[in-house]
Short mmCIF file of C-alpha atoms and ligand atoms in Angstrom, two decimals:
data_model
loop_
_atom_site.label_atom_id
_atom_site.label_comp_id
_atom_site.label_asym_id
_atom_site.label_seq_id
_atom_site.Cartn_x
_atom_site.Cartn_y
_atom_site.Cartn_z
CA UNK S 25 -130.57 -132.98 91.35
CA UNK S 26 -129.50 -129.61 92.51
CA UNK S 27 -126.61 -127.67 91.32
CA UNK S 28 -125.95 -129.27 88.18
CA UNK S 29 -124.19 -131.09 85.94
CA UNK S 30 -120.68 -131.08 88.64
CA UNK S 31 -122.48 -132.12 91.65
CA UNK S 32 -123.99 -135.08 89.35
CA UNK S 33 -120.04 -135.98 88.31
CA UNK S 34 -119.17 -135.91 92.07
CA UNK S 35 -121.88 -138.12 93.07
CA UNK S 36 -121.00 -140.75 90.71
CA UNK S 37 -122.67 -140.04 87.42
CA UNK S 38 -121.42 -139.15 83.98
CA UNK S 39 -122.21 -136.79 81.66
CA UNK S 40 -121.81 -135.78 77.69
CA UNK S 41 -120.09 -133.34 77.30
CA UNK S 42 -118.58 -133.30 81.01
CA UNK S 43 -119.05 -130.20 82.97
CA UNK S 44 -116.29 -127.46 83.25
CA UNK S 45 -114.84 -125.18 85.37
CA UNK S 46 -111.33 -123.37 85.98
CA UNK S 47 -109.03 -123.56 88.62
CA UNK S 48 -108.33 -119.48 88.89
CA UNK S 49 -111.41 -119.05 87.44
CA UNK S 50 -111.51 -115.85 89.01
CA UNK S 51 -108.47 -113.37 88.81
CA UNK S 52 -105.78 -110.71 87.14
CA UNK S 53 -106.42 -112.05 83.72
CA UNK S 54 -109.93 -110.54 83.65
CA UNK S 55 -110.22 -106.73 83.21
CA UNK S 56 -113.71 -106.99 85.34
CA UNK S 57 -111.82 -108.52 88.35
CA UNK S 58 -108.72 -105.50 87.94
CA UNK S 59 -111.53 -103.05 88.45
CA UNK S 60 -112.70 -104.68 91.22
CA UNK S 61 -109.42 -105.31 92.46
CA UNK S 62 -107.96 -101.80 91.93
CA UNK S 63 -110.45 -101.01 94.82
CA UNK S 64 -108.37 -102.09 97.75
CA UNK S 65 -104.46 -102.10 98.08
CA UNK S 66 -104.33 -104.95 100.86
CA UNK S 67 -105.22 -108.97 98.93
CA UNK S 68 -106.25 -109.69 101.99
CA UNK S 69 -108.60 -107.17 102.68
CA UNK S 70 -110.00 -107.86 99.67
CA UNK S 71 -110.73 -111.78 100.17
CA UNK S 72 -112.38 -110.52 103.29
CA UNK S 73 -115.05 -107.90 101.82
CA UNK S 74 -117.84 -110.33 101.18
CA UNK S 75 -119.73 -107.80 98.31
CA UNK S 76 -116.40 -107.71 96.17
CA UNK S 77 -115.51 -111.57 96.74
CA UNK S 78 -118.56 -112.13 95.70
CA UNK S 79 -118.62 -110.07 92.55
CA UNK S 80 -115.37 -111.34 91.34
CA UNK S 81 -116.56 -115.27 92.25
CA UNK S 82 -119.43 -114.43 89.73
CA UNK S 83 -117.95 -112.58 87.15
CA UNK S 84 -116.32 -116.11 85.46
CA UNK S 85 -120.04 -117.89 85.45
CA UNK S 86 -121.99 -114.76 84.06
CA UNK S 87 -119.03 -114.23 81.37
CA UNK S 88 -118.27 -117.79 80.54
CA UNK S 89 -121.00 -119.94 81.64
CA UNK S 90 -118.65 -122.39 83.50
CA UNK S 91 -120.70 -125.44 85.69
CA UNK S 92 -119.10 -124.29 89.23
CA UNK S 93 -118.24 -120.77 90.95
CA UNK S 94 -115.07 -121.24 93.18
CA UNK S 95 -115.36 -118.89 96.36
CA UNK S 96 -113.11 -115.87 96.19
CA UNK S 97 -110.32 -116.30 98.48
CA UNK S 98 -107.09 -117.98 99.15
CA UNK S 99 -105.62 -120.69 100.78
CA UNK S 100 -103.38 -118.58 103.26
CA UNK S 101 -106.60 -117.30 105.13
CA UNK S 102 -105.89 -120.29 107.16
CA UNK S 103 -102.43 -119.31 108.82
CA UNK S 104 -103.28 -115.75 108.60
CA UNK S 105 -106.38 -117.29 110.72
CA UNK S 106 -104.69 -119.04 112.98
CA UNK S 107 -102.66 -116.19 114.04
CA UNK S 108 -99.18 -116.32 111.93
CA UNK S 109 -98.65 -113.21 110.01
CA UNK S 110 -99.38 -113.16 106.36
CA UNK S 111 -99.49 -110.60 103.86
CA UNK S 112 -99.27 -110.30 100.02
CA UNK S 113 -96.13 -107.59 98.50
CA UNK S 114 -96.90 -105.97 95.06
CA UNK S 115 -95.53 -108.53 92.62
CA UNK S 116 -93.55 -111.02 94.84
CA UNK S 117 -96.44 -112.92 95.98
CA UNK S 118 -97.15 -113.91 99.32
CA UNK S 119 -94.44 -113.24 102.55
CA UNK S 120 -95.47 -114.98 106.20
CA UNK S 121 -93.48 -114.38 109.14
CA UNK S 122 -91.92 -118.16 108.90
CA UNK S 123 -92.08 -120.31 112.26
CA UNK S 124 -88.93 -121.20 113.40
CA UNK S 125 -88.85 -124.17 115.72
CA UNK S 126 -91.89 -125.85 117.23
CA UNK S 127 -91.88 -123.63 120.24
CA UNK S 128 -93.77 -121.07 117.92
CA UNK S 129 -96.50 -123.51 117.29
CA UNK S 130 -97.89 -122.37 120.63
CA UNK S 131 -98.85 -118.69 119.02
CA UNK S 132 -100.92 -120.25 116.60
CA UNK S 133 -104.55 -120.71 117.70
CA UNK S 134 -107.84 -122.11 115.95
CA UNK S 135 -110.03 -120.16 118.62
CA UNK S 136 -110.32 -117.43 116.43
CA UNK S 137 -110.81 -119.06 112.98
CA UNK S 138 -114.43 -119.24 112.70
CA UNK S 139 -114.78 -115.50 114.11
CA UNK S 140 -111.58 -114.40 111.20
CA UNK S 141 -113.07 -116.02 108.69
CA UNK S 142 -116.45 -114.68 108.93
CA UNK S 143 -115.98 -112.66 105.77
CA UNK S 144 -115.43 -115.91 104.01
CA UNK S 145 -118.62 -117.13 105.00
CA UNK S 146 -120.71 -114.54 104.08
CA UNK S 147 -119.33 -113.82 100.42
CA UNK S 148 -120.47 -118.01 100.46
CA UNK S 149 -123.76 -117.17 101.36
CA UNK S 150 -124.40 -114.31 99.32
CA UNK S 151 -122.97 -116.37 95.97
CA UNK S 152 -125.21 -118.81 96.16
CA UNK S 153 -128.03 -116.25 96.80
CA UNK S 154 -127.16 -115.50 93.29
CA UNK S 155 -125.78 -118.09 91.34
CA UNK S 156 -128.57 -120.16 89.41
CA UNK S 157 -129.57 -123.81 91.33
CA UNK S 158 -127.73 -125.37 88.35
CA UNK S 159 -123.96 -123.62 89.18
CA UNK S 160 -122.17 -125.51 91.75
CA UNK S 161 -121.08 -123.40 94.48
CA UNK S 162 -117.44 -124.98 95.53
CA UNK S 163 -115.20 -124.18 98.75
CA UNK S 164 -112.03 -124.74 99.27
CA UNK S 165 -108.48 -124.89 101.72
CA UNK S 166 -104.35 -125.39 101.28
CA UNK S 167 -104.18 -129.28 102.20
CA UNK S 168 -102.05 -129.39 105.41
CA UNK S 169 -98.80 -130.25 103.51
CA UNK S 170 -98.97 -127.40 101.42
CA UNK S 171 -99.87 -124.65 104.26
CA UNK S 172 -96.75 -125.92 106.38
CA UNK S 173 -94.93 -125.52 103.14
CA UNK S 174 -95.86 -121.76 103.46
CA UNK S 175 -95.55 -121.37 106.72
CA UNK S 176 -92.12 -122.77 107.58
CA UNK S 177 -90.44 -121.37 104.16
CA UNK S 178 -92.31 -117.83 104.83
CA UNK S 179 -93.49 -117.73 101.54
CA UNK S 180 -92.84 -119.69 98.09
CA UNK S 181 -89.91 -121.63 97.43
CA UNK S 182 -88.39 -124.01 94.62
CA UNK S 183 -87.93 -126.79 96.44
CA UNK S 184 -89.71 -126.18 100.13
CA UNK S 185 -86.17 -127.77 101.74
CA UNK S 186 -86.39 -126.13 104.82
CA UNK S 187 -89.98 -127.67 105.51
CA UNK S 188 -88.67 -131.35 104.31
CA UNK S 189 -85.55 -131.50 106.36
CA UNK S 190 -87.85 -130.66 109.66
CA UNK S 191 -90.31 -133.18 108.50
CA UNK S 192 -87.35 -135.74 108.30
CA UNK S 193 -85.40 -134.57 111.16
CA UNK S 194 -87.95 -134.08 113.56
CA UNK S 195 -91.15 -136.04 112.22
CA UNK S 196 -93.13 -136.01 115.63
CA UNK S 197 -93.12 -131.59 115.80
CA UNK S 198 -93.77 -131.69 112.21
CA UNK S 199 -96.64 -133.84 112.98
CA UNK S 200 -98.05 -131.89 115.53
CA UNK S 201 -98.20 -128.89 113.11
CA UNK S 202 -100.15 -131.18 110.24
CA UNK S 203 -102.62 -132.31 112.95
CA UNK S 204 -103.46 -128.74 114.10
CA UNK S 205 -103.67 -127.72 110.35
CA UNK S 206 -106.17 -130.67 109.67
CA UNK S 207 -108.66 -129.60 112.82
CA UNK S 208 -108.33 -125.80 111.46
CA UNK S 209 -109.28 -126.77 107.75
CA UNK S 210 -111.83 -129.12 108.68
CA UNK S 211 -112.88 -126.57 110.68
CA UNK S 212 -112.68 -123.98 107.70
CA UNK S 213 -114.02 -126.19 105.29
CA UNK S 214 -117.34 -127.05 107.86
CA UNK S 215 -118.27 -123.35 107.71
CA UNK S 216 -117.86 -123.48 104.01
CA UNK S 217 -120.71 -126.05 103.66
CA UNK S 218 -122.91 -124.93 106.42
CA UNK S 219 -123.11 -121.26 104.25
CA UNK S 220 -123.82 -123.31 101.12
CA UNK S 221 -120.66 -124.45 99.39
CA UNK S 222 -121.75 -127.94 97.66
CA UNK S 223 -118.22 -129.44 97.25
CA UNK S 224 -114.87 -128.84 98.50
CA UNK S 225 -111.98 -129.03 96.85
CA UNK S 226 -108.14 -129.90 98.86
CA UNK S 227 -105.17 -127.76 97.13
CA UNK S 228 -101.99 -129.82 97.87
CA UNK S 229 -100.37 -127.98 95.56
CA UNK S 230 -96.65 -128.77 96.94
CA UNK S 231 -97.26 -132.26 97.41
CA UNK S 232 -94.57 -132.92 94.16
CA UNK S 233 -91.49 -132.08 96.36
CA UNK S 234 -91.62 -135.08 98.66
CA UNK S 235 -90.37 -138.46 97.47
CA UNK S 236 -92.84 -141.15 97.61
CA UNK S 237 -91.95 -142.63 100.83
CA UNK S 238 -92.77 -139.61 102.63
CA UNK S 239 -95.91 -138.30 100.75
CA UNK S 240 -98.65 -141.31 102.53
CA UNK S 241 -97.74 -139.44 106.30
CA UNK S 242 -97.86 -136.14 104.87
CA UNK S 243 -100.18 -135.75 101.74
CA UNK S 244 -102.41 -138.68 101.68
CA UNK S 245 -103.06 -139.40 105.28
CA UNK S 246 -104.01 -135.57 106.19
CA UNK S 247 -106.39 -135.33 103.35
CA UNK S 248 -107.95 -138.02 103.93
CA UNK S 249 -108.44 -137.73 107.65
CA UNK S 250 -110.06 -133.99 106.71
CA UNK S 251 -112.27 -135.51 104.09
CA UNK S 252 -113.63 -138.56 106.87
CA UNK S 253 -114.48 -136.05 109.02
CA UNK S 254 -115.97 -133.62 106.59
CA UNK S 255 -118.15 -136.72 104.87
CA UNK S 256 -119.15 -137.73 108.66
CA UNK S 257 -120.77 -134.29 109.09
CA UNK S 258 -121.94 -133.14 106.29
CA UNK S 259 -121.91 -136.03 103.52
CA UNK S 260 -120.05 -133.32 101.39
CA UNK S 261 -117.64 -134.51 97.86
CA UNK S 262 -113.98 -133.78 98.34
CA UNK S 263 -112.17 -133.18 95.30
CA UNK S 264 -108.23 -134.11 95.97
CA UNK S 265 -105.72 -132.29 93.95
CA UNK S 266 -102.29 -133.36 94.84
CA UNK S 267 -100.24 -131.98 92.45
CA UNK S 268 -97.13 -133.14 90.49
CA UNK S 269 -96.85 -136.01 92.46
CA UNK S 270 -96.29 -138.24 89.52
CA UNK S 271 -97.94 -142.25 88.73
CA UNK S 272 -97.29 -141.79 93.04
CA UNK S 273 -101.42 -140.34 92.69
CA UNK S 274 -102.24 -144.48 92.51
CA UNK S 275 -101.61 -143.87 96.34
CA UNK S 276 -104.74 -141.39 96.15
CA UNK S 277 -106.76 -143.62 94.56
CA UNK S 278 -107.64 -145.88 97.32
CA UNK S 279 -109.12 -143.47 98.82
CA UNK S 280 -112.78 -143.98 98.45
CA UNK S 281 -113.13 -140.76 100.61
CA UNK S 282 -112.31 -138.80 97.95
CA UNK S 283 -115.35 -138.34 95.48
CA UNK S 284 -112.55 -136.94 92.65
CA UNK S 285 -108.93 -136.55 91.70
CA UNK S 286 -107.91 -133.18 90.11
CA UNK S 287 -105.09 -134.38 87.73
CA UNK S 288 -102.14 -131.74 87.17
CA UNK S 289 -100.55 -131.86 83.58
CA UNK S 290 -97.90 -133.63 83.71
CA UNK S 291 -99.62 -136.79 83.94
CA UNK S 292 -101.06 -138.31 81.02
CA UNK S 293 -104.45 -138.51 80.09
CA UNK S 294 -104.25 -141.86 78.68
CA UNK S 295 -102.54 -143.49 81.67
CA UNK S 296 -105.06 -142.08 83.98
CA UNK S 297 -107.61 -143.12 81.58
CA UNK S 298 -106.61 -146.39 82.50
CA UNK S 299 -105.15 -147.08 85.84
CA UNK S 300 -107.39 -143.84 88.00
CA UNK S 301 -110.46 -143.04 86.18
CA UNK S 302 -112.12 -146.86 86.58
CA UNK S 303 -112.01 -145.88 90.34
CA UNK S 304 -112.66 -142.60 90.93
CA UNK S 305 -114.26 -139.20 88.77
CA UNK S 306 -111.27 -137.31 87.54
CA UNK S 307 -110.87 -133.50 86.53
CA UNK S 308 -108.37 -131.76 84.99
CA UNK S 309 -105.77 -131.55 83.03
CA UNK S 310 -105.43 -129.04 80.47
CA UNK S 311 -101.96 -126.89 80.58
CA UNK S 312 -102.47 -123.33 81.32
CA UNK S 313 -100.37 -122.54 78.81
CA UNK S 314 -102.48 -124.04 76.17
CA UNK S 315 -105.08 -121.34 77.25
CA UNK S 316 -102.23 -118.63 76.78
CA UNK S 317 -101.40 -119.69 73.16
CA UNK S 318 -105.30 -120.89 71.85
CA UNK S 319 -105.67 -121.53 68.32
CA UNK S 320 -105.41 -124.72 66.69
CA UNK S 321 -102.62 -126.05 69.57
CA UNK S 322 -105.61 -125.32 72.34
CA UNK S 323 -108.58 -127.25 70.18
CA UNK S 324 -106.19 -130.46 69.26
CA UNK S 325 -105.09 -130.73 72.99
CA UNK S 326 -108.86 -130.06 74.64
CA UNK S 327 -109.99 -132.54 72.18
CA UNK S 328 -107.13 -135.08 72.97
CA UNK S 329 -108.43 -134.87 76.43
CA UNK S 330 -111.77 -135.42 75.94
CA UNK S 331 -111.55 -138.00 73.55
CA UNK S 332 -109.83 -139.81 76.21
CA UNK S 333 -111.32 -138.84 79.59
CA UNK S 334 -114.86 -137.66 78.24
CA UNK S 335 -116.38 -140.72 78.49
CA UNK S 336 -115.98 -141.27 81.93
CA UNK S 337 -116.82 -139.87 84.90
CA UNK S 338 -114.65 -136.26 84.21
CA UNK S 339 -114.60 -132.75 85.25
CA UNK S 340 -112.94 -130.79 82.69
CA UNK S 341 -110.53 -128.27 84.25
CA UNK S 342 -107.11 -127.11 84.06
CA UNK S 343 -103.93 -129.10 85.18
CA UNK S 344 -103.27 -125.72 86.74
CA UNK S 345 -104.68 -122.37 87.70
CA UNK S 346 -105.13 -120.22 84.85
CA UNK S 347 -102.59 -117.56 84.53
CA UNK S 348 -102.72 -113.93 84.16
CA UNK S 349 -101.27 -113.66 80.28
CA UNK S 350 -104.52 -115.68 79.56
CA UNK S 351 -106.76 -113.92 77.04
CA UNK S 352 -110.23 -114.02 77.93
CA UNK S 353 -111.60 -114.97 74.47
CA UNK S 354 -109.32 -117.94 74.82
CA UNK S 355 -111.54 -119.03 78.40
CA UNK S 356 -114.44 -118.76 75.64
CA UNK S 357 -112.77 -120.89 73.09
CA UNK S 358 -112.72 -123.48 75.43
CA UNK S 359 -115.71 -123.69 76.72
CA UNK S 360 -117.34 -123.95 73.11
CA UNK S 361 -115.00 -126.74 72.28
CA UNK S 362 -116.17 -128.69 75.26
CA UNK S 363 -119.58 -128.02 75.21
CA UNK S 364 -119.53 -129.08 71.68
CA UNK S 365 -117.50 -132.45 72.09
CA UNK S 366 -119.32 -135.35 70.98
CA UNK S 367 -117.63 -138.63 71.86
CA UNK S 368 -116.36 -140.32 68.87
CA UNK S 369 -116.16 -137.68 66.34
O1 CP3 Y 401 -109.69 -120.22 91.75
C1 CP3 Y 401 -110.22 -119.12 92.02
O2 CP3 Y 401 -110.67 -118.36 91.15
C2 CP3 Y 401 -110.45 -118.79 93.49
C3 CP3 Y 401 -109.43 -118.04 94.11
C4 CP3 Y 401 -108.07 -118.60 94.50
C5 CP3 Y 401 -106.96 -117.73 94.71
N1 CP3 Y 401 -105.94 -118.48 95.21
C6 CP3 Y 401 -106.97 -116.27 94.47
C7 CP3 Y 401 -105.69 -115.54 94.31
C8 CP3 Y 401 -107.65 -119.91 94.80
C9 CP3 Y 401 -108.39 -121.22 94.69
C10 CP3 Y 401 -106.30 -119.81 95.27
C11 CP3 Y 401 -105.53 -120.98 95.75
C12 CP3 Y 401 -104.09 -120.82 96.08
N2 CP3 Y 401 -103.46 -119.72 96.63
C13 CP3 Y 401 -103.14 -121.86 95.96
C14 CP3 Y 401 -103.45 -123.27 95.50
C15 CP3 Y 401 -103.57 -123.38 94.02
C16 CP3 Y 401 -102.28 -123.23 93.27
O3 CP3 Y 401 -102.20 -122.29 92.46
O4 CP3 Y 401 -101.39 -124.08 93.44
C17 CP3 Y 401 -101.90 -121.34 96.38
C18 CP3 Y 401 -100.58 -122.09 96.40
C19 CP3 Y 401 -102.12 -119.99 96.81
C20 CP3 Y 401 -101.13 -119.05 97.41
C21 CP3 Y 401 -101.01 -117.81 96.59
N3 CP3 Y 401 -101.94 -116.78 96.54
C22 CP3 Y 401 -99.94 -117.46 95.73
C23 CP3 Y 401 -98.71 -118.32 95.47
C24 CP3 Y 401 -100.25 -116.20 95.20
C25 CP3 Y 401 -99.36 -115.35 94.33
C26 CP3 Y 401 -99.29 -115.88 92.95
C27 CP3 Y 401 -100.19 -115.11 92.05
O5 CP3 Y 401 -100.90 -115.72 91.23
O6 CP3 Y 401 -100.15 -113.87 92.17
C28 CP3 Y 401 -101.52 -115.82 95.69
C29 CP3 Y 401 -102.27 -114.57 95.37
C30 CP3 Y 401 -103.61 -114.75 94.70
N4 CP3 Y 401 -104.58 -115.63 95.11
C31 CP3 Y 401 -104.12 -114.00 93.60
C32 CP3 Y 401 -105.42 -114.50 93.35
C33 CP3 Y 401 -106.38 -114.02 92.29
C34 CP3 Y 401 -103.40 -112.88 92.88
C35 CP3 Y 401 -103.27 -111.66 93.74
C36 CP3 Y 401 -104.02 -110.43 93.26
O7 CP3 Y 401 -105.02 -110.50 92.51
O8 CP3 Y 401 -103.60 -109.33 93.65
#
């Protein structure tokens, strides 16, 4: 079996201790990536220079020894993409020029996308060119929810209202902006596999502001549809990760097109033991801020987790993406504890 231990998880299997990886694997909290970083002013010019995305989607496996490389990007290349303008400000995170009213729908264009996105591509290629045959290699996109969230709000938000009142009040626009943001990240996450990403992971990071009645239409369906058509072409495991959504995730469960759930924190591990894991390979769902704080509080709560997920089909991971306050030595920690987990003791 190629690319290791992860791919094996995704396809089914189970292993002792489980693989792991880091959502934010790659970023500010490393000094290697800062250097790297320091290099460019623009973000985005620096997700699209394939020999520094590269080098900072490596750094992580050479210093930690994680299971899977995540591609160096981010999940606004798709509106920036499509044609909506995107950019990141020092220290506020990222702005987009917000659409309006569904008359601006008509500026947006996936013509373009696989031509944009080149970059993307090629720092794909050239990671897996390097990274040993037993690292996965995963891509990955904003679910459709969560890129509307950013591109109706113009940025981040508390509570996305201005994106939920037009999907209530005007359901049939709203829909025609998830369906053009399912072709484009199918479309994004096809190139992503043809240059040699093994899995793909789905980011519906926002998916927690919309009650449950809404969140079939809007989170499950469009995920789903992506990873049909993905699996039809290229037979390729999605990972879902809608987040904070609650026990509402049983919804994702039926849905044998996804090969795994990524399980944010607030859920517990016990629960999902139970009610998710039975059905479907789960990763996760270690706070962040146990990372920040290490010690004995990081080694009781890893173990906790694996003592109740470990023996399943699991990906360890974050509930999370790492954040920047994280020492790296903590990252370390981790890994030892996993990789030293035996069930039972
Ligand atoms: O995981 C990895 O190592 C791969 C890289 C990756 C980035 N963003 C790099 C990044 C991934 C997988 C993402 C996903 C992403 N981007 C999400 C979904 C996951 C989540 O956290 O919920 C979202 C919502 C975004 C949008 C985004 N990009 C925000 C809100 C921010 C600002 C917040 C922050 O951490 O600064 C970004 C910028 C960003 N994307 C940075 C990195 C390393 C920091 C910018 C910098 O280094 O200058």
């Amino acid at each position: 079996m190629t690319a290791g231990k992860l791919m094996a998880v995704l396809r089914g299997g189970r292993f002792v201790p489980p693989p792991v990886w880091l959502m934010r694997q790659a970023g500010r909290y490393l000094p290697a990536y800062r250097k790297v970083r320091a290099t460019t002013s623009s973000f985005l010019e620096f997700c699209y220079t394939p020999d520094k995305a590269t080098e900072v989607t490596l750094q992580p496996i050479r210093r930690f020894d994680l299971d899977a490389a995540i591609i160096f990007s981010d999940i606004l290349v798709v509106p920036d993409a499509l044609g909506q303008k995107v950019w990141f400000a020092e220290g506020e995170g990222p702005k987009l020029e917000p659409l309006k009213d569904p008359a601006e729908f008509g500026k947006l264009s996936r013509a373009r996308l696989p031509e944009h996105l080149a970059p993307v591509y090629a720092a794909l290629r050239a990671t897996r060119a390097s990274l040993p045959s037993n690292k996965a290699l995963l891509g990955f996109a904003g679910a459709p929810f969560t890129l509307a969230c950013y591109m109706i709000e113009g940025g981040g938000s508390r509570d996305f209202a201005m994106t939920k009142r037009w999907a209530y009040q005007h359901p049939e626009s709203f829909g025609l902006l998830i369906d053009l943001l399912v072709d484009a990240v199918v479309d994004h996450l096809g190139h992503q596999v043809e240059a040699g990403a093994d899995a793909v992971q789905l980011f519906d990071s926002w998916a927690g502001v919309l009650p449950e009645s809404e969140l079939f239409r809007w989170s499950v369906q469009p995920m789903q549809r992506i990873a049909q058509r993905l699996r039809e072409k290229h037979d390729v495991p999605v990972i879902a990760f809608p987040r904070a959504v609650g026990p509402a995730i049983l919804m994702y469960r039926r849905i044998t097109e996804f090969a795994a759930l990524s399980i944010d924190t607030g859920i517990g591990a016990h629960w999902v033991a139970n009610e998710l894991q039975p059905h479907v390979a789960l990763q996760g769902n270690l706070d962040p801020i146990m990372l920040v704080a290490g010690g004995r509080a990081l080694e009781a709560e890893a173990r906790r987790i694996l003592n109740k997920l470990g023996g399943g089909r699991f990906v360890f991971n974050l509930g999370h993406g790492i954040v920047p306050q994280t020492p790296p030595d903590h990252v370390a920690r981790l890994v030892e504890i996993v990789r030293g987990w035996k069930p039972g003791a």
